[in-house]
Amino acid sequence: MKDPSFRRSAALFRAFMREQGDPATAYTLLARDAADQVERYGPVRGKVVVDIGGGDGYFTREFRRRGAHGYLFEPDTAEMGPGERADTVVADGYLLPLADGAADVCFSSNVLEHVADPHTFLSEMARVTRPGGLIYVSFTNWYSPWGGHEWAPWHYLGAERARSRYERRTGRPAKHRLGDNLFRIGVGETLRHVRSRSDVTVVSARSRYWPVLPQLVPRIPVLREFATWNLLLILRRCS
């Protein structure tokens, strides 16, 4: 799918709407789309790609399908699928069991909003990426319409109220709780942080799913916190 385009955005949105009932279709499509975004900066064939927090391994499998040496690092075994776990390591993204500069590409999709200390998480991603290597990191910002995850968009009225409403309506406990496994993270503060770092340079900062001019929305203060939907950062590891 052409990126950006209304067709691509609509296809991803339709897949997300069916994600709970058909996660394989949704995440296979998303993994293919993310790998395409990475390969804008060069093919992954023969490269070491480290996927941090990739859960069931859809992204890792897609990178391997394209010829990369893909490795999944996931701290929560409950998030892993029941299938093959070869080349999967149970490890925390704050402290990866990797040497400095081990990865050609360090990849993290929709994880940053789930960590209490995103700056340390980004530092660890930079540490394990070789000089000149690529860092792909995306996250759903809190004030996005999807910032509350399964209890969005009611998070605009308060996290606890939104979570309680979800549990009343569905009859099952919410997966996410603010301050426990979901955290408020903003576009502006994250952009300021990565631009101030000396170990990475910002190659691209864009809305991951926005159908037109995706680089423009994150540049507009206030509006970007609501309209970015999901911030995608492409960083280059400095020498």
PDB file of C-alpha atoms in Angstrom:
ATOM      1  CA  MET A   1       0.000   0.000   0.000  1.00  0.00           C
ATOM      2  CA  LYS A   2       1.213   3.478  -0.821  1.00  0.00           C
ATOM      3  CA  ASP A   3       2.292   5.353   2.294  1.00  0.00           C
ATOM      4  CA  PRO A   4       0.806   7.838   2.989  1.00  0.00           C
ATOM      5  CA  SER A   5      -2.575   7.296   1.364  1.00  0.00           C
ATOM      6  CA  PHE A   6      -6.231   7.196   2.322  1.00  0.00           C
ATOM      7  CA  ARG A   7      -6.408   3.597   1.101  1.00  0.00           C
ATOM      8  CA  ARG A   8      -3.620   2.492   3.424  1.00  0.00           C
ATOM      9  CA  SER A   9      -5.061   4.361   6.424  1.00  0.00           C
ATOM     10  CA  ALA A  10      -8.526   2.910   5.788  1.00  0.00           C
ATOM     11  CA  ALA A  11      -7.159  -0.637   5.478  1.00  0.00           C
ATOM     12  CA  LEU A  12      -5.236  -0.349   8.745  1.00  0.00           C
ATOM     13  CA  PHE A  13      -8.234   1.194  10.508  1.00  0.00           C
ATOM     14  CA  ARG A  14     -10.528  -1.615   9.351  1.00  0.00           C
ATOM     15  CA  ALA A  15      -8.011  -4.191  10.554  1.00  0.00           C
ATOM     16  CA  PHE A  16      -7.729  -2.503  13.959  1.00  0.00           C
ATOM     17  CA  MET A  17     -11.495  -2.472  14.349  1.00  0.00           C
ATOM     18  CA  ARG A  18     -11.446  -6.265  14.014  1.00  0.00           C
ATOM     19  CA  GLU A  19      -8.262  -6.714  16.043  1.00  0.00           C
ATOM     20  CA  GLN A  20      -9.810  -8.415  19.082  1.00  0.00           C
ATOM     21  CA  GLY A  21     -11.653 -10.972  16.982  1.00  0.00           C
ATOM     22  CA  ASP A  22      -8.972 -11.432  14.324  1.00  0.00           C
ATOM     23  CA  PRO A  23      -5.585 -10.342  15.697  1.00  0.00           C
ATOM     24  CA  ALA A  24      -3.617 -12.349  13.123  1.00  0.00           C
ATOM     25  CA  THR A  25      -4.975 -10.330  10.202  1.00  0.00           C
ATOM     26  CA  ALA A  26      -4.538  -6.995  11.973  1.00  0.00           C
ATOM     27  CA  TYR A  27      -0.980  -7.558  13.147  1.00  0.00           C
ATOM     28  CA  THR A  28       0.200  -9.298   9.991  1.00  0.00           C
ATOM     29  CA  LEU A  29      -0.922  -6.256   8.000  1.00  0.00           C
ATOM     30  CA  LEU A  30       0.665  -3.866  10.501  1.00  0.00           C
ATOM     31  CA  ALA A  31       3.924  -5.831  10.505  1.00  0.00           C
ATOM     32  CA  ARG A  32       4.105  -5.739   6.713  1.00  0.00           C
ATOM     33  CA  ASP A  33       3.442  -1.995   6.757  1.00  0.00           C
ATOM     34  CA  ALA A  34       6.093  -1.348   9.430  1.00  0.00           C
ATOM     35  CA  ALA A  35       8.709  -3.415   7.614  1.00  0.00           C
ATOM     36  CA  ASP A  36       7.996  -1.408   4.455  1.00  0.00           C
ATOM     37  CA  GLN A  37       8.621   1.775   6.452  1.00  0.00           C
ATOM     38  CA  VAL A  38      11.939   0.432   7.733  1.00  0.00           C
ATOM     39  CA  GLU A  39      13.023  -0.622   4.238  1.00  0.00           C
ATOM     40  CA  ARG A  40      12.585   2.909   2.951  1.00  0.00           C
ATOM     41  CA  TYR A  41      16.027   3.397   4.486  1.00  0.00           C
ATOM     42  CA  GLY A  42      17.572   0.242   3.071  1.00  0.00           C
ATOM     43  CA  PRO A  43      16.853  -3.491   2.756  1.00  0.00           C
ATOM     44  CA  VAL A  44      16.877  -5.588   5.923  1.00  0.00           C
ATOM     45  CA  ARG A  45      18.143  -8.751   4.225  1.00  0.00           C
ATOM     46  CA  GLY A  46      21.195 -10.000   6.088  1.00  0.00           C
ATOM     47  CA  LYS A  47      20.783  -7.360   8.822  1.00  0.00           C
ATOM     48  CA  VAL A  48      20.333  -7.967  12.555  1.00  0.00           C
ATOM     49  CA  VAL A  49      16.911  -6.628  13.560  1.00  0.00           C
ATOM     50  CA  VAL A  50      16.040  -6.465  17.259  1.00  0.00           C
ATOM     51  CA  ASP A  51      12.322  -6.266  18.058  1.00  0.00           C
ATOM     52  CA  ILE A  52      11.692  -5.008  21.596  1.00  0.00           C
ATOM     53  CA  GLY A  53       8.316  -5.789  23.135  1.00  0.00           C
ATOM     54  CA  GLY A  54       6.967  -7.434  20.001  1.00  0.00           C
ATOM     55  CA  GLY A  55       4.641  -9.751  21.921  1.00  0.00           C
ATOM     56  CA  ASP A  56       3.446 -12.542  19.645  1.00  0.00           C
ATOM     57  CA  GLY A  57       6.292 -11.971  17.188  1.00  0.00           C
ATOM     58  CA  TYR A  58       4.429 -10.731  14.102  1.00  0.00           C
ATOM     59  CA  PHE A  59       7.031  -8.049  13.392  1.00  0.00           C
ATOM     60  CA  THR A  60       9.973 -10.383  13.960  1.00  0.00           C
ATOM     61  CA  ARG A  61       8.494 -12.989  11.624  1.00  0.00           C
ATOM     62  CA  GLU A  62       7.952 -10.368   8.925  1.00  0.00           C
ATOM     63  CA  PHE A  63      11.574  -9.198   9.164  1.00  0.00           C
ATOM     64  CA  ARG A  64      12.757 -12.802   8.970  1.00  0.00           C
ATOM     65  CA  ARG A  65      10.532 -13.366   5.941  1.00  0.00           C
ATOM     66  CA  ARG A  66      12.465 -10.539   4.269  1.00  0.00           C
ATOM     67  CA  GLY A  67      15.804 -12.174   5.011  1.00  0.00           C
ATOM     68  CA  ALA A  68      16.773 -10.386   8.232  1.00  0.00           C
ATOM     69  CA  HIS A  69      18.238 -12.026  11.312  1.00  0.00           C
ATOM     70  CA  GLY A  70      15.293 -11.129  13.547  1.00  0.00           C
ATOM     71  CA  TYR A  71      15.312 -11.492  17.328  1.00  0.00           C
ATOM     72  CA  LEU A  72      12.419 -10.823  19.667  1.00  0.00           C
ATOM     73  CA  PHE A  73      12.919  -9.500  23.191  1.00  0.00           C
ATOM     74  CA  GLU A  74       9.705  -9.656  25.226  1.00  0.00           C
ATOM     75  CA  PRO A  75       9.430  -9.280  29.030  1.00  0.00           C
ATOM     76  CA  ASP A  76       5.953 -10.782  29.402  1.00  0.00           C
ATOM     77  CA  THR A  77       5.619 -14.460  28.524  1.00  0.00           C
ATOM     78  CA  ALA A  78       1.827 -14.084  28.595  1.00  0.00           C
ATOM     79  CA  GLU A  79       2.090 -11.840  25.530  1.00  0.00           C
ATOM     80  CA  MET A  80       3.953 -14.474  23.552  1.00  0.00           C
ATOM     81  CA  GLY A  81       1.994 -16.775  21.290  1.00  0.00           C
ATOM     82  CA  PRO A  82       1.817 -20.539  21.760  1.00  0.00           C
ATOM     83  CA  GLY A  83       3.872 -21.250  18.647  1.00  0.00           C
ATOM     84  CA  GLU A  84       7.575 -21.437  17.953  1.00  0.00           C
ATOM     85  CA  ARG A  85       9.752 -19.300  20.261  1.00  0.00           C
ATOM     86  CA  ALA A  86      13.119 -19.801  18.626  1.00  0.00           C
ATOM     87  CA  ASP A  87      15.264 -16.664  18.687  1.00  0.00           C
ATOM     88  CA  THR A  88      12.957 -15.174  21.346  1.00  0.00           C
ATOM     89  CA  VAL A  89      14.428 -13.898  24.600  1.00  0.00           C
ATOM     90  CA  VAL A  90      12.527 -13.066  27.785  1.00  0.00           C
ATOM     91  CA  ALA A  91      14.095  -9.714  28.617  1.00  0.00           C
ATOM     92  CA  ASP A  92      13.199  -6.235  29.792  1.00  0.00           C
ATOM     93  CA  GLY A  93      13.639  -3.349  27.386  1.00  0.00           C
ATOM     94  CA  TYR A  94      15.371  -1.346  30.110  1.00  0.00           C
ATOM     95  CA  LEU A  95      18.256  -3.831  30.239  1.00  0.00           C
ATOM     96  CA  LEU A  96      18.740  -5.889  27.089  1.00  0.00           C
ATOM     97  CA  PRO A  97      21.196  -8.813  27.139  1.00  0.00           C
ATOM     98  CA  LEU A  98      23.021  -7.457  24.097  1.00  0.00           C
ATOM     99  CA  ALA A  99      26.446  -5.982  23.512  1.00  0.00           C
ATOM    100  CA  ASP A 100      26.776  -2.340  22.499  1.00  0.00           C
ATOM    101  CA  GLY A 101      26.078  -1.878  18.800  1.00  0.00           C
ATOM    102  CA  ALA A 102      24.807  -5.428  18.252  1.00  0.00           C
ATOM    103  CA  ALA A 103      21.828  -4.452  16.070  1.00  0.00           C
ATOM    104  CA  ASP A 104      21.635  -2.934  12.613  1.00  0.00           C
ATOM    105  CA  VAL A 105      17.991  -2.035  13.260  1.00  0.00           C
ATOM    106  CA  CYS A 106      16.381  -1.622  16.671  1.00  0.00           C
ATOM    107  CA  PHE A 107      12.599  -1.777  16.404  1.00  0.00           C
ATOM    108  CA  SER A 108       9.786  -1.014  18.845  1.00  0.00           C
ATOM    109  CA  SER A 109       6.133  -0.711  17.873  1.00  0.00           C
ATOM    110  CA  ASN A 110       3.557   0.651  20.324  1.00  0.00           C
ATOM    111  CA  VAL A 111       5.594  -0.082  23.437  1.00  0.00           C
ATOM    112  CA  LEU A 112       6.773   3.323  24.663  1.00  0.00           C
ATOM    113  CA  GLU A 113       3.381   4.255  26.171  1.00  0.00           C
ATOM    114  CA  HIS A 114       3.601   1.119  28.314  1.00  0.00           C
ATOM    115  CA  VAL A 115       6.898   1.911  30.059  1.00  0.00           C
ATOM    116  CA  ALA A 116       7.255   4.138  33.096  1.00  0.00           C
ATOM    117  CA  ASP A 117      10.646   5.532  32.019  1.00  0.00           C
ATOM    118  CA  PRO A 118      10.655   6.078  28.236  1.00  0.00           C
ATOM    119  CA  HIS A 119      13.957   7.974  28.304  1.00  0.00           C
ATOM    120  CA  THR A 120      15.825   4.983  29.731  1.00  0.00           C
ATOM    121  CA  PHE A 121      14.055   2.716  27.256  1.00  0.00           C
ATOM    122  CA  LEU A 122      15.226   4.912  24.355  1.00  0.00           C
ATOM    123  CA  SER A 123      18.753   5.002  25.763  1.00  0.00           C
ATOM    124  CA  GLU A 124      18.866   1.218  25.763  1.00  0.00           C
ATOM    125  CA  MET A 125      17.621   1.113  22.178  1.00  0.00           C
ATOM    126  CA  ALA A 126      20.396   3.512  21.191  1.00  0.00           C
ATOM    127  CA  ARG A 127      23.023   1.540  23.103  1.00  0.00           C
ATOM    128  CA  VAL A 128      22.375  -1.738  21.301  1.00  0.00           C
ATOM    129  CA  THR A 129      22.249  -0.101  17.828  1.00  0.00           C
ATOM    130  CA  ARG A 130      25.475   0.127  15.855  1.00  0.00           C
ATOM    131  CA  PRO A 131      26.744   3.569  14.782  1.00  0.00           C
ATOM    132  CA  GLY A 132      24.870   4.475  11.622  1.00  0.00           C
ATOM    133  CA  GLY A 133      22.159   1.946  12.433  1.00  0.00           C
ATOM    134  CA  LEU A 134      18.452   2.672  12.425  1.00  0.00           C
ATOM    135  CA  ILE A 135      16.059   3.002  15.361  1.00  0.00           C
ATOM    136  CA  TYR A 136      12.331   2.669  14.698  1.00  0.00           C
ATOM    137  CA  VAL A 137      10.061   3.599  17.576  1.00  0.00           C
ATOM    138  CA  SER A 138       6.354   4.376  17.545  1.00  0.00           C
ATOM    139  CA  PHE A 139       3.809   4.959  20.274  1.00  0.00           C
ATOM    140  CA  THR A 140       0.204   6.017  20.799  1.00  0.00           C
ATOM    141  CA  ASN A 141       0.234   9.419  22.481  1.00  0.00           C
ATOM    142  CA  TRP A 142      -2.098   9.893  25.440  1.00  0.00           C
ATOM    143  CA  TYR A 143      -4.305  12.582  23.914  1.00  0.00           C
ATOM    144  CA  SER A 144      -4.801  10.613  20.723  1.00  0.00           C
ATOM    145  CA  PRO A 145      -8.366   9.342  20.261  1.00  0.00           C
ATOM    146  CA  TRP A 146      -6.837   5.911  20.976  1.00  0.00           C
ATOM    147  CA  GLY A 147      -4.697   7.023  23.911  1.00  0.00           C
ATOM    148  CA  GLY A 148      -6.783   5.068  26.405  1.00  0.00           C
ATOM    149  CA  HIS A 149      -6.433   1.887  24.370  1.00  0.00           C
ATOM    150  CA  GLU A 150      -9.393  -0.429  24.964  1.00  0.00           C
ATOM    151  CA  TRP A 151     -11.250   2.218  26.999  1.00  0.00           C
ATOM    152  CA  ALA A 152     -10.697   5.034  24.488  1.00  0.00           C
ATOM    153  CA  PRO A 153     -12.011   7.640  23.692  1.00  0.00           C
ATOM    154  CA  TRP A 154     -13.568   7.898  27.152  1.00  0.00           C
ATOM    155  CA  HIS A 155     -10.105   8.523  28.636  1.00  0.00           C
ATOM    156  CA  TYR A 156     -10.725  12.196  27.791  1.00  0.00           C
ATOM    157  CA  LEU A 157     -13.165  12.193  30.728  1.00  0.00           C
ATOM    158  CA  GLY A 158     -10.636  10.627  33.086  1.00  0.00           C
ATOM    159  CA  ALA A 159      -8.726   7.357  33.115  1.00  0.00           C
ATOM    160  CA  GLU A 160     -10.486   5.724  36.070  1.00  0.00           C
ATOM    161  CA  ARG A 161     -13.922   6.701  34.808  1.00  0.00           C
ATOM    162  CA  ALA A 162     -13.102   5.339  31.354  1.00  0.00           C
ATOM    163  CA  ARG A 163     -11.733   2.079  32.716  1.00  0.00           C
ATOM    164  CA  SER A 164     -14.750   1.565  34.997  1.00  0.00           C
ATOM    165  CA  ARG A 165     -17.120   2.258  32.112  1.00  0.00           C
ATOM    166  CA  TYR A 166     -15.335  -0.315  29.952  1.00  0.00           C
ATOM    167  CA  GLU A 167     -15.574  -2.973  32.657  1.00  0.00           C
ATOM    168  CA  ARG A 168     -19.260  -2.291  33.268  1.00  0.00           C
ATOM    169  CA  ARG A 169     -20.111  -2.488  29.579  1.00  0.00           C
ATOM    170  CA  THR A 170     -18.017  -5.548  28.727  1.00  0.00           C
ATOM    171  CA  GLY A 171     -18.195  -7.488  31.984  1.00  0.00           C
ATOM    172  CA  ARG A 172     -14.472  -8.205  31.912  1.00  0.00           C
ATOM    173  CA  PRO A 173     -11.471  -6.505  33.509  1.00  0.00           C
ATOM    174  CA  ALA A 174      -9.605  -3.915  31.458  1.00  0.00           C
ATOM    175  CA  LYS A 175      -6.150  -4.936  30.316  1.00  0.00           C
ATOM    176  CA  HIS A 176      -4.632  -1.517  30.963  1.00  0.00           C
ATOM    177  CA  ARG A 177      -4.458   0.649  34.062  1.00  0.00           C
ATOM    178  CA  LEU A 178      -2.980   4.147  33.990  1.00  0.00           C
ATOM    179  CA  GLY A 179       0.221   4.361  36.003  1.00  0.00           C
ATOM    180  CA  ASP A 180       0.647   0.588  36.012  1.00  0.00           C
ATOM    181  CA  ASN A 181       1.018  -0.619  32.415  1.00  0.00           C
ATOM    182  CA  LEU A 182      -0.130   2.494  30.544  1.00  0.00           C
ATOM    183  CA  PHE A 183       1.360   5.968  30.911  1.00  0.00           C
ATOM    184  CA  ARG A 184       0.663   9.487  29.688  1.00  0.00           C
ATOM    185  CA  ILE A 185       3.174  10.271  26.973  1.00  0.00           C
ATOM    186  CA  GLY A 186       3.041  13.309  24.721  1.00  0.00           C
ATOM    187  CA  VAL A 187       4.296  14.147  21.252  1.00  0.00           C
ATOM    188  CA  GLY A 188       5.924  17.494  22.088  1.00  0.00           C
ATOM    189  CA  GLU A 189       7.827  16.281  25.140  1.00  0.00           C
ATOM    190  CA  THR A 190       9.105  13.213  23.269  1.00  0.00           C
ATOM    191  CA  LEU A 191      10.260  15.262  20.274  1.00  0.00           C
ATOM    192  CA  ARG A 192      12.088  17.687  22.557  1.00  0.00           C
ATOM    193  CA  HIS A 193      13.805  14.815  24.301  1.00  0.00           C
ATOM    194  CA  VAL A 194      15.056  12.963  21.202  1.00  0.00           C
ATOM    195  CA  ARG A 195      16.221  16.206  19.585  1.00  0.00           C
ATOM    196  CA  SER A 196      18.264  17.018  22.677  1.00  0.00           C
ATOM    197  CA  ARG A 197      20.085  13.685  22.684  1.00  0.00           C
ATOM    198  CA  SER A 198      23.676  13.447  21.500  1.00  0.00           C
ATOM    199  CA  ASP A 199      23.594   9.706  20.677  1.00  0.00           C
ATOM    200  CA  VAL A 200      20.912   9.868  17.953  1.00  0.00           C
ATOM    201  CA  THR A 201      19.774  12.143  15.158  1.00  0.00           C
ATOM    202  CA  VAL A 202      16.147  12.436  14.088  1.00  0.00           C
ATOM    203  CA  VAL A 203      15.721  11.243  10.507  1.00  0.00           C
ATOM    204  CA  SER A 204      11.935  11.477  10.494  1.00  0.00           C
ATOM    205  CA  ALA A 205       9.153  12.373  12.923  1.00  0.00           C
ATOM    206  CA  ARG A 206       5.701  11.690  11.514  1.00  0.00           C
ATOM    207  CA  SER A 207       2.227  10.451  12.210  1.00  0.00           C
ATOM    208  CA  ARG A 208       2.363   6.721  11.603  1.00  0.00           C
ATOM    209  CA  TYR A 209      -1.159   6.428  10.182  1.00  0.00           C
ATOM    210  CA  TRP A 210      -2.042   9.927   8.955  1.00  0.00           C
ATOM    211  CA  PRO A 211      -3.152   9.707   5.282  1.00  0.00           C
ATOM    212  CA  VAL A 212      -1.732  13.039   4.026  1.00  0.00           C
ATOM    213  CA  LEU A 213       1.336  15.125   4.929  1.00  0.00           C
ATOM    214  CA  PRO A 214       2.201  12.953   7.944  1.00  0.00           C
ATOM    215  CA  GLN A 215       5.299  15.054   8.762  1.00  0.00           C
ATOM    216  CA  LEU A 216       3.251  18.240   9.150  1.00  0.00           C
ATOM    217  CA  VAL A 217       0.941  17.288  12.020  1.00  0.00           C
ATOM    218  CA  PRO A 218       3.667  16.631  14.643  1.00  0.00           C
ATOM    219  CA  ARG A 219       5.084  20.118  13.999  1.00  0.00           C
ATOM    220  CA  ILE A 220       1.980  21.971  15.175  1.00  0.00           C
ATOM    221  CA  PRO A 221       1.920  22.494  18.966  1.00  0.00           C
ATOM    222  CA  VAL A 222      -1.264  21.494  20.806  1.00  0.00           C
ATOM    223  CA  LEU A 223      -2.909  20.103  17.657  1.00  0.00           C
ATOM    224  CA  ARG A 224      -0.250  17.394  17.412  1.00  0.00           C
ATOM    225  CA  GLU A 225      -1.176  15.975  20.796  1.00  0.00           C
ATOM    226  CA  PHE A 226      -4.636  15.078  19.485  1.00  0.00           C
ATOM    227  CA  ALA A 227      -4.176  14.649  15.737  1.00  0.00           C
ATOM    228  CA  THR A 228      -0.905  12.715  15.476  1.00  0.00           C
ATOM    229  CA  TRP A 229      -2.727   9.497  16.498  1.00  0.00           C
ATOM    230  CA  ASN A 230       0.563   7.597  16.724  1.00  0.00           C
ATOM    231  CA  LEU A 231       4.014   9.167  16.565  1.00  0.00           C
ATOM    232  CA  LEU A 232       6.637   7.364  14.489  1.00  0.00           C
ATOM    233  CA  LEU A 233      10.271   8.284  15.023  1.00  0.00           C
ATOM    234  CA  ILE A 234      13.054   7.138  12.725  1.00  0.00           C
ATOM    235  CA  LEU A 235      16.377   7.793  14.449  1.00  0.00           C
ATOM    236  CA  ARG A 236      19.947   7.251  13.306  1.00  0.00           C
ATOM    237  CA  ARG A 237      22.563   6.144  15.833  1.00  0.00           C
ATOM    238  CA  CYS A 238      25.443   8.595  15.969  1.00  0.00           C
ATOM    239  CA  SER A 239      29.056   7.507  15.825  1.00  0.00           C
TER     240      SER A 239
END
